[in-house]
PDB file of C-alpha atoms in Angstrom:
ATOM      1  CA  MET A   1    -138.666 139.890  -9.857  1.00 38.00           C
ATOM      2  CA  THR A   2    -140.058 142.912 -11.408  1.00 38.00           C
ATOM      3  CA  ALA A   3    -138.423 146.247 -11.400  1.00 35.00           C
ATOM      4  CA  SER A   4    -141.132 147.793  -9.218  1.00 45.00           C
ATOM      5  CA  LEU A   5    -139.801 145.487  -6.473  1.00 58.00           C
ATOM      6  CA  GLU A   6    -136.290 146.579  -6.639  1.00 74.00           C
ATOM      7  CA  LEU A   7    -135.049 148.419  -3.243  1.00 77.00           C
ATOM      8  CA  PRO A   8    -133.933 151.879  -4.035  1.00 78.00           C
ATOM      9  CA  ASP A   9    -129.962 152.034  -4.630  1.00 83.00           C
ATOM     10  CA  ARG A  10    -129.467 154.304  -1.659  1.00 82.00           C
ATOM     11  CA  LEU A  11    -131.621 152.108   0.717  1.00 82.00           C
ATOM     12  CA  ALA A  12    -129.951 149.023  -0.450  1.00 85.00           C
ATOM     13  CA  ALA A  13    -126.349 150.555  -0.075  1.00 88.00           C
ATOM     14  CA  TYR A  14    -127.221 151.651   3.322  1.00 87.00           C
ATOM     15  CA  LEU A  15    -128.712 148.217   4.350  1.00 88.00           C
ATOM     16  CA  GLN A  16    -125.454 146.383   2.829  1.00 91.00           C
ATOM     17  CA  ARG A  17    -123.010 148.456   4.549  1.00 90.00           C
ATOM     18  CA  SER A  18    -124.813 147.873   8.184  1.00 87.00           C
ATOM     19  CA  GLY A  19    -123.178 145.552  10.598  1.00 87.00           C
ATOM     20  CA  VAL A  20    -126.867 144.359  11.698  1.00 90.00           C
ATOM     21  CA  ALA A  21    -127.882 141.386  10.004  1.00 94.00           C
ATOM     22  CA  LEU A  22    -130.783 142.409   7.654  1.00 93.00           C
ATOM     23  CA  ALA A  23    -132.922 140.745   5.139  1.00 94.00           C
ATOM     24  CA  VAL A  24    -135.933 142.028   2.958  1.00 93.00           C
ATOM     25  CA  SER A  25    -138.756 140.130   1.667  1.00 94.00           C
ATOM     26  CA  VAL A  26    -141.459 140.927  -0.787  1.00 91.00           C
ATOM     27  CA  CYS A  27    -145.054 140.725   0.234  1.00 86.00           C
ATOM     28  CA  GLU A  28    -146.357 138.278  -2.303  1.00 85.00           C
ATOM     29  CA  GLY A  29    -146.566 134.551  -2.418  1.00 84.00           C
ATOM     30  CA  ASP A  30    -144.539 132.955   0.535  1.00 87.00           C
ATOM     31  CA  ALA A  31    -142.836 136.111   1.287  1.00 92.00           C
ATOM     32  CA  PRO A  32    -139.491 135.283  -0.529  1.00 95.00           C
ATOM     33  CA  LEU A  33    -136.321 137.118   0.487  1.00 96.00           C
ATOM     34  CA  MET A  34    -135.244 139.495  -2.150  1.00 94.00           C
ATOM     35  CA  PHE A  35    -132.027 141.134  -0.220  1.00 94.00           C
ATOM     36  CA  VAL A  36    -129.822 139.990   2.558  1.00 95.00           C
ATOM     37  CA  ASN A  37    -126.570 141.836   3.744  1.00 95.00           C
ATOM     38  CA  ASP A  38    -123.222 140.575   4.608  1.00 96.00           C
ATOM     39  CA  ALA A  39    -123.939 140.487   8.379  1.00 95.00           C
ATOM     40  CA  PHE A  40    -126.788 138.205   7.561  1.00 97.00           C
ATOM     41  CA  THR A  41    -124.886 135.532   5.504  1.00 97.00           C
ATOM     42  CA  LYS A  42    -122.052 135.961   8.078  1.00 97.00           C
ATOM     43  CA  LEU A  43    -124.469 135.061  10.711  1.00 96.00           C
ATOM     44  CA  THR A  44    -126.274 132.326   9.055  1.00 97.00           C
ATOM     45  CA  GLY A  45    -123.403 130.835   6.813  1.00 98.00           C
ATOM     46  CA  TYR A  46    -125.608 130.937   3.775  1.00 98.00           C
ATOM     47  CA  THR A  47    -124.728 132.869   0.719  1.00 97.00           C
ATOM     48  CA  GLU A  48    -127.035 135.623  -0.778  1.00 94.00           C
ATOM     49  CA  ASP A  49    -127.512 133.125  -3.765  1.00 96.00           C
ATOM     50  CA  GLU A  50    -128.654 130.467  -1.487  1.00 97.00           C
ATOM     51  CA  VAL A  51    -131.394 132.472   0.226  1.00 97.00           C
ATOM     52  CA  LYS A  52    -132.694 134.754  -2.195  1.00 95.00           C
ATOM     53  CA  GLY A  53    -136.000 133.815  -3.285  1.00 94.00           C
ATOM     54  CA  ARG A  54    -136.568 131.393  -0.303  1.00 95.00           C
ATOM     55  CA  ASN A  55    -139.022 132.182   2.836  1.00 93.00           C
ATOM     56  CA  CYS A  56    -136.661 132.496   6.014  1.00 92.00           C
ATOM     57  CA  ARG A  57    -138.342 129.130   7.292  1.00 94.00           C
ATOM     58  CA  PHE A  58    -135.117 127.300   6.107  1.00 96.00           C
ATOM     59  CA  LEU A  59    -133.568 128.816   9.247  1.00 97.00           C
ATOM     60  CA  GLN A  60    -136.050 126.761  11.337  1.00 96.00           C
ATOM     61  CA  GLY A  61    -135.377 123.171  12.479  1.00 96.00           C
ATOM     62  CA  GLU A  62    -136.153 120.393  14.861  1.00 95.00           C
ATOM     63  CA  GLY A  63    -135.990 122.346  17.938  1.00 95.00           C
ATOM     64  CA  THR A  64    -138.012 125.373  16.694  1.00 96.00           C
ATOM     65  CA  SER A  65    -141.308 125.150  18.505  1.00 95.00           C
ATOM     66  CA  GLU A  66    -144.742 126.100  17.157  1.00 95.00           C
ATOM     67  CA  GLU A  67    -145.188 128.634  19.604  1.00 95.00           C
ATOM     68  CA  GLN A  68    -142.071 130.559  18.193  1.00 94.00           C
ATOM     69  CA  ARG A  69    -143.255 129.854  14.640  1.00 95.00           C
ATOM     70  CA  GLN A  70    -146.692 131.120  14.758  1.00 95.00           C
ATOM     71  CA  PRO A  71    -146.078 134.771  15.550  1.00 95.00           C
ATOM     72  CA  LEU A  72    -143.799 135.238  12.648  1.00 93.00           C
ATOM     73  CA  HIS A  73    -146.329 133.359  10.235  1.00 92.00           C
ATOM     74  CA  ASP A  74    -149.079 135.686  11.535  1.00 93.00           C
ATOM     75  CA  PHE A  75    -147.066 138.747  10.980  1.00 92.00           C
ATOM     76  CA  VAL A  76    -145.989 137.892   7.506  1.00 91.00           C
ATOM     77  CA  HIS A  77    -149.550 137.191   6.479  1.00 89.00           C
ATOM     78  CA  GLY A  78    -150.365 140.752   7.460  1.00 86.00           C
ATOM     79  CA  LEU A  79    -151.730 140.213  11.073  1.00 88.00           C
ATOM     80  CA  GLY A  80    -150.993 142.346  13.825  1.00 86.00           C
ATOM     81  CA  GLU A  81    -148.893 145.688  14.193  1.00 88.00           C
ATOM     82  CA  ASP A  82    -146.627 146.769  11.588  1.00 84.00           C
ATOM     83  CA  SER A  83    -143.588 145.999  13.514  1.00 86.00           C
ATOM     84  CA  GLY A  84    -142.763 143.168  16.053  1.00 87.00           C
ATOM     85  CA  ARG A  85    -140.056 141.254  17.830  1.00 87.00           C
ATOM     86  CA  PHE A  86    -139.816 137.540  17.725  1.00 90.00           C
ATOM     87  CA  PRO A  87    -137.483 135.204  19.380  1.00 89.00           C
ATOM     88  CA  ILE A  88    -136.898 131.845  17.520  1.00 94.00           C
ATOM     89  CA  LEU A  89    -134.670 129.269  17.414  1.00 94.00           C
ATOM     90  CA  ASN A  90    -132.751 129.037  14.082  1.00 96.00           C
ATOM     91  CA  TYR A  91    -129.954 126.897  12.510  1.00 97.00           C
ATOM     92  CA  ARG A  92    -127.018 128.035  10.709  1.00 97.00           C
ATOM     93  CA  LYS A  93    -125.973 126.408   7.364  1.00 97.00           C
ATOM     94  CA  ASP A  94    -123.553 124.183   9.508  1.00 97.00           C
ATOM     95  CA  GLY A  95    -126.451 122.860  11.530  1.00 97.00           C
ATOM     96  CA  SER A  96    -125.366 124.759  14.731  1.00 95.00           C
ATOM     97  CA  GLU A  97    -128.392 126.398  16.714  1.00 93.00           C
ATOM     98  CA  PHE A  98    -128.728 130.144  17.645  1.00 92.00           C
ATOM     99  CA  LEU A  99    -131.578 131.882  19.402  1.00 90.00           C
ATOM    100  CA  ASN A 100    -132.421 134.498  16.938  1.00 91.00           C
ATOM    101  CA  TYR A 101    -134.303 137.675  18.094  1.00 89.00           C
ATOM    102  CA  VAL A 102    -135.920 139.174  14.962  1.00 91.00           C
ATOM    103  CA  PHE A 103    -137.099 142.660  14.632  1.00 90.00           C
ATOM    104  CA  MET A 104    -139.623 142.841  11.749  1.00 89.00           C
ATOM    105  CA  SER A 105    -141.324 145.819  10.235  1.00 88.00           C
ATOM    106  CA  ARG A 106    -143.758 145.994   7.064  1.00 87.00           C
ATOM    107  CA  ILE A 107    -142.721 148.616   4.657  1.00 84.00           C
ATOM    108  CA  ARG A 108    -145.606 150.515   2.994  1.00 82.00           C
ATOM    109  CA  ASP A 109    -145.480 152.430  -0.228  1.00 78.00           C
ATOM    110  CA  SER A 110    -147.047 155.826  -0.831  1.00 77.00           C
ATOM    111  CA  SER A 111    -150.269 154.367  -1.427  1.00 83.00           C
ATOM    112  CA  ASP A 112    -150.258 152.624   2.021  1.00 82.00           C
ATOM    113  CA  ALA A 113    -149.777 149.071   0.370  1.00 84.00           C
ATOM    114  CA  VAL A 114    -147.390 146.744   2.020  1.00 86.00           C
ATOM    115  CA  ARG A 115    -144.353 146.128  -0.284  1.00 85.00           C
ATOM    116  CA  TYR A 116    -141.627 144.604   1.707  1.00 88.00           C
ATOM    117  CA  ILE A 117    -140.882 143.205   5.118  1.00 90.00           C
ATOM    118  CA  ILE A 118    -137.538 144.162   6.582  1.00 90.00           C
ATOM    119  CA  ALA A 119    -136.168 141.957   9.273  1.00 91.00           C
ATOM    120  CA  SER A 120    -133.050 142.290  11.516  1.00 91.00           C
ATOM    121  CA  GLN A 121    -131.541 139.642  13.091  1.00 92.00           C
ATOM    122  CA  PHE A 122    -129.461 139.401  16.541  1.00 90.00           C
ATOM    123  CA  ASP A 123    -128.029 136.351  17.719  1.00 90.00           C
ATOM    124  CA  MET A 124    -128.952 136.206  21.454  1.00 85.00           C
ATOM    125  CA  THR A 125    -127.390 132.693  22.142  1.00 82.00           C
ATOM    126  CA  ASN A 126    -124.720 134.141  24.685  1.00 74.00           C
ATOM    127  CA  ALA A 127    -126.579 137.411  25.594  1.00 61.00           C
ATOM    128  CA  MET A 128    -126.398 136.449  29.149  1.00 44.00           C
ATOM    129  CA  GLN A 129    -122.775 136.879  29.071  1.00 46.00           C
ATOM    130  CA  ARG A 130    -122.015 140.565  30.173  1.00 47.00           C
ATOM    131  CA  SER A 131    -119.336 141.110  27.432  1.00 50.00           C
ATOM    132  CA  LYS A 132    -121.913 139.855  24.790  1.00 56.00           C
ATOM    133  CA  ILE A 133    -124.373 142.306  26.038  1.00 54.00           C
ATOM    134  CA  ARG A 134    -122.073 145.138  26.037  1.00 58.00           C
ATOM    135  CA  GLN A 135    -120.840 144.251  22.374  1.00 65.00           C
ATOM    136  CA  ASN A 136    -124.448 143.911  21.235  1.00 61.00           C
ATOM    137  CA  ASP A 137    -125.396 147.303  23.014  1.00 58.00           C
ATOM    138  CA  GLU A 138    -122.290 148.903  21.347  1.00 65.00           C
ATOM    139  CA  THR A 139    -123.052 147.572  17.745  1.00 69.00           C
ATOM    140  CA  LEU A 140    -126.784 148.801  18.233  1.00 63.00           C
ATOM    141  CA  ARG A 141    -125.728 152.316  19.285  1.00 64.00           C
ATOM    142  CA  THR A 142    -123.527 152.534  16.326  1.00 71.00           C
ATOM    143  CA  VAL A 143    -126.281 151.447  13.972  1.00 65.00           C
ATOM    144  CA  LEU A 144    -128.897 153.787  15.668  1.00 60.00           C
ATOM    145  CA  SER A 145    -126.432 156.705  15.245  1.00 67.00           C
ATOM    146  CA  ASP A 146    -126.322 155.912  11.367  1.00 69.00           C
ATOM    147  CA  VAL A 147    -129.889 155.508  11.211  1.00 59.00           C
ATOM    148  CA  GLU A 148    -130.629 158.712  13.350  1.00 57.00           C
ATOM    149  CA  GLN A 149    -128.151 160.592  10.888  1.00 64.00           C
ATOM    150  CA  MET A 150    -130.368 159.457   7.768  1.00 62.00           C
ATOM    151  CA  GLY A 151    -133.292 160.146   9.775  1.00 54.00           C
ATOM    152  CA  ARG A 152    -132.171 163.962  10.140  1.00 57.00           C
ATOM    153  CA  GLU A 153    -131.557 164.147   6.291  1.00 59.00           C
ATOM    154  CA  TYR A 154    -135.346 163.706   6.184  1.00 50.00           C
ATOM    155  CA  GLY A 155    -136.194 165.946   8.920  1.00 50.00           C
ATOM    156  CA  LEU A 156    -137.150 162.980  11.481  1.00 47.00           C
ATOM    157  CA  ALA A 157    -136.155 162.231  15.075  1.00 44.00           C
ATOM    158  CA  MET A 158    -135.397 158.760  15.937  1.00 40.00           C
ATOM    159  CA  MET A 159    -135.310 157.103  19.268  1.00 40.00           C
ATOM    160  CA  SER A 160    -132.462 155.023  20.431  1.00 40.00           C
ATOM    161  CA  SER A 161    -134.096 151.295  21.260  1.00 44.00           C
ATOM    162  CA  ALA A 162    -133.765 148.058  19.582  1.00 48.00           C
ATOM    163  CA  GLN A 163    -137.415 148.130  18.550  1.00 52.00           C
ATOM    164  CA  GLN A 164    -136.782 151.654  17.196  1.00 54.00           C
ATOM    165  CA  LEU A 165    -133.908 150.332  14.981  1.00 59.00           C
ATOM    166  CA  ALA A 166    -136.240 148.067  13.262  1.00 60.00           C
ATOM    167  CA  ASP A 167    -138.796 151.171  12.856  1.00 59.00           C
ATOM    168  CA  SER A 168    -136.094 153.343  11.866  1.00 57.00           C
ATOM    169  CA  VAL A 169    -134.712 151.228   8.974  1.00 61.00           C
ATOM    170  CA  ALA A 170    -138.366 150.536   8.054  1.00 58.00           C
ATOM    171  CA  MET A 171    -139.013 154.290   7.584  1.00 56.00           C
ATOM    172  CA  MET A 172    -135.746 154.874   5.585  1.00 55.00           C
ATOM    173  CA  ALA A 173    -137.274 152.332   3.274  1.00 56.00           C
ATOM    174  CA  ARG A 174    -140.697 153.898   3.193  1.00 55.00           C
ATOM    175  CA  LEU A 175    -139.070 157.250   2.671  1.00 55.00           C
ATOM    176  CA  SER A 176    -136.860 155.809  -0.214  1.00 54.00           C
ATOM    177  CA  LEU A 177    -139.926 154.501  -1.964  1.00 54.00           C
ATOM    178  CA  ARG A 178    -141.781 157.667  -1.889  1.00 53.00           C
ATOM    179  CA  ASP A 179    -138.618 159.339  -3.329  1.00 52.00           C
ATOM    180  CA  THR A 180    -138.582 157.065  -6.392  1.00 50.00           C
ATOM    181  CA  ARG A 181    -142.151 157.732  -7.301  1.00 48.00           C
TER     182      ARG A 181
END
């Protein structure tokens, strides 16, 4: 991987500390992963070394439908808005299924070229259980608070919602890219 495709240190450190499962892919070739945080490895059961350089399709399996796959494919290939939400059936390394609710954002550099795709994953398998919903909401509130604080450092106002989480992390990445030029 070329040095120009390295995440800025501050952004990588923030993403690594997040309790939300996060992955970043480059926008070239088959959109291979260049970064995953510990929450991602905990969610999927794969180590960082096992996933770097691979497209996230490895999480799909027999039960993943074409209707779930196509919107992700389209997004990765530049179709549609710069942010989106995608429910998809995924599989952990041990073969167990989980309903993954993926929030994805394209990250553009100062010349407006797409450099990365950042994705946050949420295991929504048990989301119908009230306690799980409360736990997910509390985790989101904590992460949003952190993102909001970083946004204030850049003079931005962030709104609190799951979609905004993906957009907020994407914005921090964009600002970090501009700061390194």
